[in-house]
Tab-separated table of C-alpha atoms in Angstrom:
chain	number	residue	atom	x	y	z
A	1226	MET	CA	-29.827	-66.871	-235.032
A	1227	LEU	CA	-26.150	-66.746	-234.709
A	1228	TYR	CA	-24.408	-68.004	-231.508
A	1229	GLY	CA	-20.919	-67.878	-230.131
A	1230	GLU	CA	-19.163	-71.482	-229.432
A	1231	GLU	CA	-19.928	-71.210	-225.127
A	1232	LYS	CA	-23.534	-70.638	-225.826
A	1233	ILE	CA	-23.710	-73.238	-228.021
A	1234	GLU	CA	-21.544	-75.831	-225.572
A	1235	LYS	CA	-23.602	-74.508	-222.595
A	1236	SER	CA	-26.922	-75.566	-224.794
A	1237	VAL	CA	-25.770	-79.047	-225.700
A	1238	GLU	CA	-24.692	-79.509	-222.255
A	1239	ASP	CA	-28.002	-78.294	-220.316
A	1240	TYR	CA	-30.114	-80.357	-222.901
A	1241	LEU	CA	-28.352	-83.537	-222.268
A	1242	LYS	CA	-27.869	-83.138	-219.042
A	1243	ARG	CA	-32.783	-82.071	-218.540
A	1244	GLU	CA	-33.156	-84.844	-220.490
A	1245	ASN	CA	-30.499	-87.822	-219.020
A	1246	ILE	CA	-29.154	-88.913	-222.136
A	1247	LYS	CA	-25.353	-90.040	-222.297
A	1248	ILE	CA	-23.654	-89.370	-225.394
A	1249	PRO	CA	-19.768	-91.101	-226.240
A	1250	GLU	CA	-17.496	-88.226	-226.577
A	1251	LYS	CA	-16.772	-88.701	-229.811
A	1252	ASN	CA	-20.231	-88.381	-230.802
A	1253	LEU	CA	-20.850	-85.304	-228.392
A	1254	ASN	CA	-17.699	-83.409	-230.885
A	1255	SER	CA	-19.693	-84.432	-233.641
A	1256	ILE	CA	-22.916	-82.601	-231.980
A	1257	LEU	CA	-20.769	-79.694	-231.366
A	1258	LEU	CA	-18.855	-79.373	-235.138
A	1259	GLU	CA	-21.469	-79.292	-236.530
A	1260	LEU	CA	-23.543	-77.151	-234.311
A	1261	LYS	CA	-20.878	-74.170	-234.630
A	1262	ALA	CA	-20.655	-74.599	-238.518
A	1263	TRP	CA	-24.698	-74.175	-239.150
A	1264	LEU	CA	-25.137	-71.685	-236.629
A	1265	LYS	CA	-22.054	-68.924	-238.027
A	1266	PRO	CA	-21.798	-66.583	-240.934
A	1267	SER	CA	-22.708	-67.944	-244.391
A	1268	VAL	CA	-21.283	-64.216	-245.484
A	1269	LYS	CA	-18.280	-62.236	-244.469
A	1270	ASP	CA	-20.202	-59.026	-245.740
A	1271	SER	CA	-22.375	-56.891	-243.859
A	1272	GLY	CA	-24.557	-53.825	-244.904
A	1273	VAL	CA	-26.354	-53.214	-248.130
A	1274	VAL	CA	-24.471	-55.764	-251.311
A	1275	LYS	CA	-24.524	-56.269	-254.718
A	1276	THR	CA	-25.488	-59.481	-256.129
A	1277	GLU	CA	-23.619	-60.898	-259.253
A	1278	ARG	CA	-26.737	-60.333	-261.268
A	1279	GLY	CA	-26.504	-56.432	-260.834
A	1280	ASP	CA	-29.407	-56.064	-258.536
A	1281	TYR	CA	-28.984	-55.167	-254.740
A	1282	THR	CA	-30.008	-56.943	-251.019
A	1283	LEU	CA	-29.185	-56.081	-247.260
A	1284	ILE	CA	-27.344	-58.656	-245.104
A	1285	HIS	CA	-28.707	-59.153	-241.669
A	1286	PRO	CA	-26.734	-59.137	-238.293
A	1287	ASP	CA	-28.213	-61.576	-236.930
A	1288	TYR	CA	-28.876	-64.068	-239.350
A	1289	GLY	CA	-24.836	-63.342	-241.132
A	1290	GLU	CA	-27.240	-64.200	-244.230
A	1291	PRO	CA	-28.187	-62.253	-247.060
A	1292	TYR	CA	-31.743	-61.204	-247.618
A	1293	HIS	CA	-31.308	-63.033	-251.516
A	1294	SER	CA	-28.826	-65.403	-253.281
A	1295	LEU	CA	-26.029	-63.313	-254.163
A	1296	THR	CA	-25.188	-65.190	-257.202
A	1297	ALA	CA	-28.531	-65.383	-258.356
A	1298	GLY	CA	-29.340	-62.164	-258.004
A	1299	ALA	CA	-32.912	-60.960	-255.600
A	1300	ILE	CA	-35.387	-60.771	-259.212
A	1301	GLY	CA	-33.868	-63.773	-259.947
A	1302	GLU	CA	-34.435	-65.644	-257.045
A	1303	CYS	CA	-38.005	-64.241	-256.469
A	1304	MET	CA	-39.347	-65.241	-260.105
A	1305	GLU	CA	-37.060	-68.832	-259.938
A	1306	LYS	CA	-37.496	-69.897	-256.342
A	1307	PHE	CA	-41.031	-68.812	-255.849
A	1308	LEU	CA	-43.168	-67.170	-258.333
A	1309	LEU	CA	-42.581	-69.601	-261.457
A	1310	PRO	CA	-42.245	-72.896	-259.561
A	1311	SER	CA	-46.182	-71.914	-257.698
A	1312	GLY	CA	-48.131	-71.791	-260.846
A	1313	LEU	CA	-49.453	-68.387	-260.010
A	1314	LEU	CA	-48.490	-66.951	-263.624
A	1315	GLU	CA	-50.540	-69.814	-264.928
A	1316	MET	CA	-53.583	-69.104	-262.405
A	1317	ALA	CA	-53.225	-65.494	-263.837
A	1318	LYS	CA	-54.751	-66.148	-266.961
A	1319	THR	CA	-58.240	-67.465	-265.343
A	1320	TYR	CA	-58.505	-66.738	-261.462
A	1321	ARG	CA	-60.466	-63.584	-260.654
A	1322	LYS	CA	-58.596	-63.568	-257.121
A	1323	ILE	CA	-55.330	-64.916	-255.914
A	1324	ARG	CA	-54.865	-64.957	-252.144
A	1325	ILE	CA	-50.646	-65.641	-251.334
A	1326	LEU	CA	-49.382	-66.126	-248.018
A	1327	ASP	CA	-46.032	-64.912	-247.336
A	1328	ILE	CA	-43.553	-66.080	-244.890
A	1329	GLY	CA	-40.987	-63.626	-244.632
A	1330	PHE	CA	-41.915	-60.426	-245.925
A	1331	GLY	CA	-38.130	-59.412	-245.795
A	1332	LEU	CA	-37.154	-56.256	-248.023
A	1333	GLY	CA	-40.465	-56.089	-249.525
A	1334	TYR	CA	-38.946	-58.093	-252.778
A	1335	ASN	CA	-41.202	-60.981	-253.370
A	1336	THR	CA	-44.305	-58.848	-253.257
A	1337	ALA	CA	-43.587	-56.014	-255.689
A	1338	ILE	CA	-42.344	-58.899	-258.148
A	1339	ALA	CA	-44.971	-60.269	-257.460
A	1340	ILE	CA	-47.557	-58.338	-257.961
A	1341	LYS	CA	-46.313	-56.291	-260.919
A	1342	LYS	CA	-46.067	-59.946	-262.934
A	1343	LEU	CA	-49.167	-61.129	-262.047
A	1344	LYS	CA	-50.969	-57.786	-263.290
A	1345	ASP	CA	-48.905	-58.265	-266.044
A	1346	VAL	CA	-50.842	-60.722	-266.449
A	1347	ASN	CA	-54.344	-60.714	-266.124
A	1348	PRO	CA	-54.735	-56.182	-265.130
A	1349	ALA	CA	-57.864	-57.088	-263.497
A	1350	LEU	CA	-56.628	-59.666	-261.274
A	1351	GLU	CA	-57.512	-59.117	-257.625
A	1352	ILE	CA	-54.217	-60.195	-255.618
A	1353	GLU	CA	-54.560	-60.637	-251.811
A	1354	ILE	CA	-51.438	-60.821	-249.469
A	1355	LEU	CA	-50.691	-62.337	-245.603
A	1356	SER	CA	-47.357	-61.471	-244.841
A	1357	PHE	CA	-45.239	-61.846	-242.104
A	1358	GLU	CA	-42.099	-60.681	-240.162
A	1359	LYS	CA	-40.339	-60.522	-237.162
A	1360	ARG	CA	-38.555	-56.939	-237.681
A	1361	LEU	CA	-38.182	-54.553	-240.760
A	1362	PRO	CA	-35.167	-52.784	-241.508
A	1363	ASP	CA	-34.479	-49.116	-241.055
A	1364	GLU	CA	-34.595	-49.427	-244.802
A	1365	ALA	CA	-33.995	-51.427	-247.752
A	1366	PRO	CA	-32.181	-50.964	-251.141
A	1367	PRO	CA	-34.422	-50.348	-254.385
A	1368	LEU	CA	-35.300	-52.559	-256.894
A	1369	PRO	CA	-34.961	-51.307	-260.386
A	1370	ASP	CA	-37.755	-48.846	-261.586
A	1371	GLU	CA	-40.184	-51.501	-262.703
A	1372	TYR	CA	-40.544	-52.626	-259.717
A	1373	GLU	CA	-39.108	-49.798	-257.237
A	1374	GLY	CA	-42.268	-47.894	-257.258
A	1375	LEU	CA	-44.816	-50.053	-256.158
A	1376	ARG	CA	-42.500	-52.262	-253.375
A	1377	LYS	CA	-41.587	-48.126	-252.162
A	1378	ARG	CA	-45.539	-47.696	-251.896
A	1379	ILE	CA	-46.381	-50.987	-249.997
A	1380	TRP	CA	-43.675	-50.065	-247.867
A	1381	ASP	CA	-44.429	-46.274	-246.933
A	1382	LYS	CA	-48.397	-47.406	-245.979
A	1383	LEU	CA	-46.946	-50.877	-243.690
A	1384	PRO	CA	-48.502	-53.045	-242.378
A	1385	TYR	CA	-51.854	-51.891	-244.775
A	1386	PHE	CA	-51.610	-50.984	-248.373
A	1387	LYS	CA	-54.850	-51.263	-250.902
A	1388	GLU	CA	-54.766	-50.296	-253.968
A	1389	GLU	CA	-55.823	-51.094	-257.672
A	1390	GLY	CA	-57.476	-54.877	-256.912
A	1391	VAL	CA	-54.128	-55.154	-254.269
A	1392	CYS	CA	-54.500	-55.465	-250.655
A	1393	PHE	CA	-51.656	-56.318	-248.452
A	1394	LYS	CA	-51.506	-57.151	-244.722
A	1395	LEU	CA	-48.380	-57.749	-243.046
A	1396	HIS	CA	-48.226	-59.154	-239.658
A	1397	LEU	CA	-45.617	-57.755	-237.707
A	1398	GLY	CA	-43.879	-60.103	-234.697
A	1399	ASP	CA	-43.238	-63.339	-233.638
A	1400	ALA	CA	-45.079	-65.480	-236.775
A	1401	ARG	CA	-45.639	-68.072	-234.494
A	1402	ASP	CA	-47.637	-66.348	-232.517
A	1403	THR	CA	-49.092	-63.829	-235.452
A	1404	ILE	CA	-50.316	-66.637	-237.677
A	1405	ARG	CA	-52.334	-68.355	-234.617
A	1406	LYS	CA	-53.911	-65.330	-234.642
A	1407	VAL	CA	-55.133	-66.051	-238.518
A	1408	PRO	CA	-58.879	-67.615	-238.881
A	1409	SER	CA	-58.398	-68.931	-242.107
A	1410	PHE	CA	-56.846	-67.376	-245.459
A	1411	SER	CA	-56.796	-69.629	-248.509
A	1412	ALA	CA	-53.754	-69.444	-250.083
A	1413	HIS	CA	-53.004	-70.564	-253.563
A	1414	ALA	CA	-49.577	-70.445	-253.202
A	1415	VAL	CA	-47.201	-69.678	-250.069
A	1416	PHE	CA	-43.782	-68.673	-249.932
A	1417	HIS	CA	-42.067	-69.704	-247.597
A	1418	ASP	CA	-39.014	-67.407	-247.388
A	1419	ALA	CA	-37.422	-67.660	-243.825
A	1420	PHE	CA	-33.858	-67.119	-243.389
A	1421	SER	CA	-31.801	-70.485	-243.711
A	1422	PRO	CA	-33.712	-73.322	-241.550
A	1423	TYR	CA	-30.320	-74.122	-239.095
A	1424	ARG	CA	-30.312	-70.413	-237.838
A	1425	ASN	CA	-34.009	-69.872	-238.125
A	1426	PRO	CA	-35.722	-73.340	-237.402
A	1427	GLU	CA	-38.422	-71.986	-235.466
A	1428	LEU	CA	-40.626	-71.053	-239.032
A	1429	TRP	CA	-39.627	-74.405	-240.154
A	1430	SER	CA	-40.249	-76.720	-237.721
A	1431	PHE	CA	-43.634	-79.407	-238.183
A	1432	HIS	CA	-45.524	-77.436	-235.708
A	1433	PHE	CA	-45.095	-73.834	-237.487
A	1434	LEU	CA	-45.223	-75.529	-240.642
A	1435	SER	CA	-48.793	-77.177	-239.792
A	1436	GLN	CA	-50.203	-73.585	-239.204
A	1437	VAL	CA	-49.263	-73.001	-242.565
A	1438	LYS	CA	-51.039	-75.895	-244.064
A	1439	ARG	CA	-54.040	-74.799	-242.126
A	1440	LEU	CA	-54.109	-71.444	-244.173
A	1441	MET	CA	-53.502	-73.049	-247.345
A	1442	ASP	CA	-56.225	-73.861	-250.193
A	1443	GLU	CA	-56.587	-77.846	-250.863
A	1444	GLU	CA	-54.998	-76.900	-254.306
A	1445	GLY	CA	-52.387	-74.745	-252.862
A	1446	VAL	CA	-48.689	-75.216	-253.254
A	1447	TRP	CA	-46.287	-74.433	-250.779
A	1448	VAL	CA	-42.684	-72.892	-252.633
A	1449	SER	CA	-39.559	-72.537	-251.218
A	1450	TYR	CA	-35.618	-71.886	-251.820
A	1451	SER	CA	-34.392	-74.934	-248.939
A	1452	SER	CA	-34.940	-78.426	-249.975
A	1453	ALA	CA	-33.125	-79.115	-245.985
A	1454	LEU	CA	-34.320	-82.745	-245.335
A	1455	PRO	CA	-35.621	-81.675	-242.277
A	1456	VAL	CA	-38.279	-79.129	-243.691
A	1457	ARG	CA	-39.158	-81.589	-246.616
A	1458	LYS	CA	-39.478	-84.132	-243.475
A	1459	ALA	CA	-42.062	-82.300	-242.122
A	1460	LEU	CA	-43.734	-81.460	-244.996
A	1461	SER	CA	-43.927	-84.932	-245.692
A	1462	GLU	CA	-45.136	-86.001	-242.190
A	1463	LEU	CA	-48.034	-82.914	-242.573
A	1464	GLY	CA	-49.113	-84.939	-245.734
A	1465	PHE	CA	-48.211	-83.280	-248.588
A	1466	LYS	CA	-46.289	-84.444	-251.519
A	1467	LEU	CA	-42.978	-82.809	-252.763
A	1468	PHE	CA	-40.814	-82.271	-256.019
A	1469	SER	CA	-37.775	-79.952	-256.561
A	1470	THR	CA	-37.431	-77.113	-258.100
A	1471	SER	CA	-34.046	-76.558	-260.381
A	1472	GLY	CA	-30.915	-74.859	-258.921
A	1473	VAL	CA	-30.500	-70.895	-259.283
A	1474	GLY	CA	-26.988	-69.828	-259.444
A	1475	ARG	CA	-24.253	-71.974	-257.230
A	1476	LYS	CA	-27.300	-73.176	-255.356
A	1477	ARG	CA	-29.304	-76.676	-255.319
A	1478	GLY	CA	-32.725	-76.615	-256.418
A	1479	GLY	CA	-35.789	-75.513	-253.811
A	1480	THR	CA	-38.830	-77.438	-252.715
A	1481	VAL	CA	-42.456	-77.244	-254.033
A	1482	ALA	CA	-44.934	-79.265	-252.158
A	1483	CYS	CA	-49.098	-79.746	-252.993
A	1484	LEU	CA	-51.249	-81.492	-251.106
A	1485	LYS	CA	-52.540	-83.037	-254.247
A	1486	VAL	CA	-50.379	-83.308	-256.991
A	1487	LYS	CA	-48.503	-85.911	-259.243
A	1488	ASN	CA	-44.886	-85.357	-259.644
A	1489	GLU	CA	-42.999	-86.306	-256.643
A	1490	LEU	CA	-39.056	-85.879	-256.134
A	1491	GLU	CA	-36.524	-88.151	-257.897
A	1492	GLU	CA	-35.166	-91.188	-256.085
A	1493	VAL	CA	-32.403	-89.867	-254.861
A	1494	ASP	CA	-34.371	-87.352	-252.674
A	1495	LYS	CA	-36.947	-89.925	-251.794
A	1496	LEU	CA	-33.982	-92.265	-250.317
A	1497	LYS	CA	-32.894	-89.458	-248.216
A	1498	LEU	CA	-36.087	-88.469	-247.360
A	1499	GLU	CA	-36.828	-92.397	-245.947
A	1500	ALA	CA	-33.030	-93.545	-244.825
A	1501	SER	CA	-30.679	-90.341	-243.821
A	1502	PRO	CA	-30.733	-89.681	-239.972
A	1503	TYR	CA	-31.176	-86.224	-240.995
A	1504	ALA	CA	-34.487	-86.224	-242.707
A	1505	ILE	CA	-36.383	-85.897	-239.313
A	1506	PRO	CA	-38.900	-82.869	-238.679
A	1507	PHE	CA	-37.636	-79.716	-235.963
A	1508	LEU	CA	-39.727	-79.895	-233.272
A	1509	ASP	CA	-40.973	-76.437	-231.540
A	1510	PRO	CA	-44.544	-78.515	-229.560
A	1511	SER	CA	-45.043	-75.535	-227.477
A	1512	VAL	CA	-44.656	-72.958	-229.699
A	1513	ASP	CA	-42.367	-70.523	-227.994
A	1514	ARG	CA	-38.883	-72.862	-227.999
A	1515	GLU	CA	-35.666	-70.219	-228.457
A	1516	PRO	CA	-34.025	-70.903	-231.375
A	1517	ILE	CA	-31.201	-72.640	-229.954
A	1518	GLU	CA	-33.162	-74.947	-228.386
A	1519	ILE	CA	-34.946	-76.166	-231.480
A	1520	ILE	CA	-32.121	-76.563	-233.577
A	1521	VAL	CA	-29.826	-78.445	-230.430
A	1522	ASP	CA	-32.820	-80.539	-229.658
A	1523	TYR	CA	-32.745	-81.907	-233.607
A	1524	ARG	CA	-29.098	-82.460	-233.904
A	1525	ILE	CA	-29.098	-84.463	-230.490
A	1526	ARG	CA	-32.117	-86.558	-231.956
A	1527	VAL	CA	-29.602	-86.997	-235.595
A	1528	GLU	CA	-26.894	-88.396	-233.676
A	1529	LEU	CA	-28.891	-90.603	-231.619
A	1530	LEU	CA	-29.882	-91.908	-234.806
A	1531	LYS	CA	-26.980	-92.304	-235.932
A	1532	ILE	CA	-25.714	-94.449	-232.733
A	1533	SER	CA	-29.221	-96.641	-233.018
A	1534	GLN	CA	-28.674	-97.377	-236.842
A	1535	GLY	CA	-24.510	-97.975	-236.116
A	1536	PHE	CA	-23.623	-94.262	-238.501
């Protein structure tokens, strides 16, 4: 979420008072400066926008950022950040059924594109998708024709769609609440496509990711566009092995996480994860904190680490 400067300053003040923490003025200024940078819009546009790849996406009014990369495009991001790194296209050649956990249904693009591409590989494949979204936009800009018919059929039948071997179910509301009501799932892949961690931290916390892990197959793959240190640290503490995906557009690579995998991060990324004071998870132990509470708590803990380490 986006917050004004007064709200940010008040949240930091309340946190320090509640926790009885004293911080030097220069460190407090550093905290406020970074929080204000994180919690402002990343783009100036609003409404429907055209990406550099020629397809369309939407700017979310509450987060101030697009649903998809404006440089990589909606389709490019889905393919290169989620579907290809997940290994699902290879699985589709031999599996009879694939299960996908989709964190952030958004405009329905990832769902439609994944189903289309998987069915192209194996028309007989059964696909089950469990998806989560806080609130749907009033309407979504259309995808290119090869995907739009399917996306529109799913959209028109939300929250449940079943057709030609595809079973899709959408849970609307705060995903922290709805995910805990799912008893089991055994996802072969997780598409973690919430808004950016610093604006949507509640869906990237250690405690939320532990619920995601609970619904994964033991050989399942978690994939995301994000390489943020607090996210990677949470995954690492949950027992995942990590490696990076290649960059898309002008953005750096994302992250793949598996419980059973041979590949790992490059040494430079491992060092960041081990040594950076920013490499600590977002915490949401009650699983109901306001997003600003989560990000303020994180940034103050970072600063305390920096002070203790002599930064």
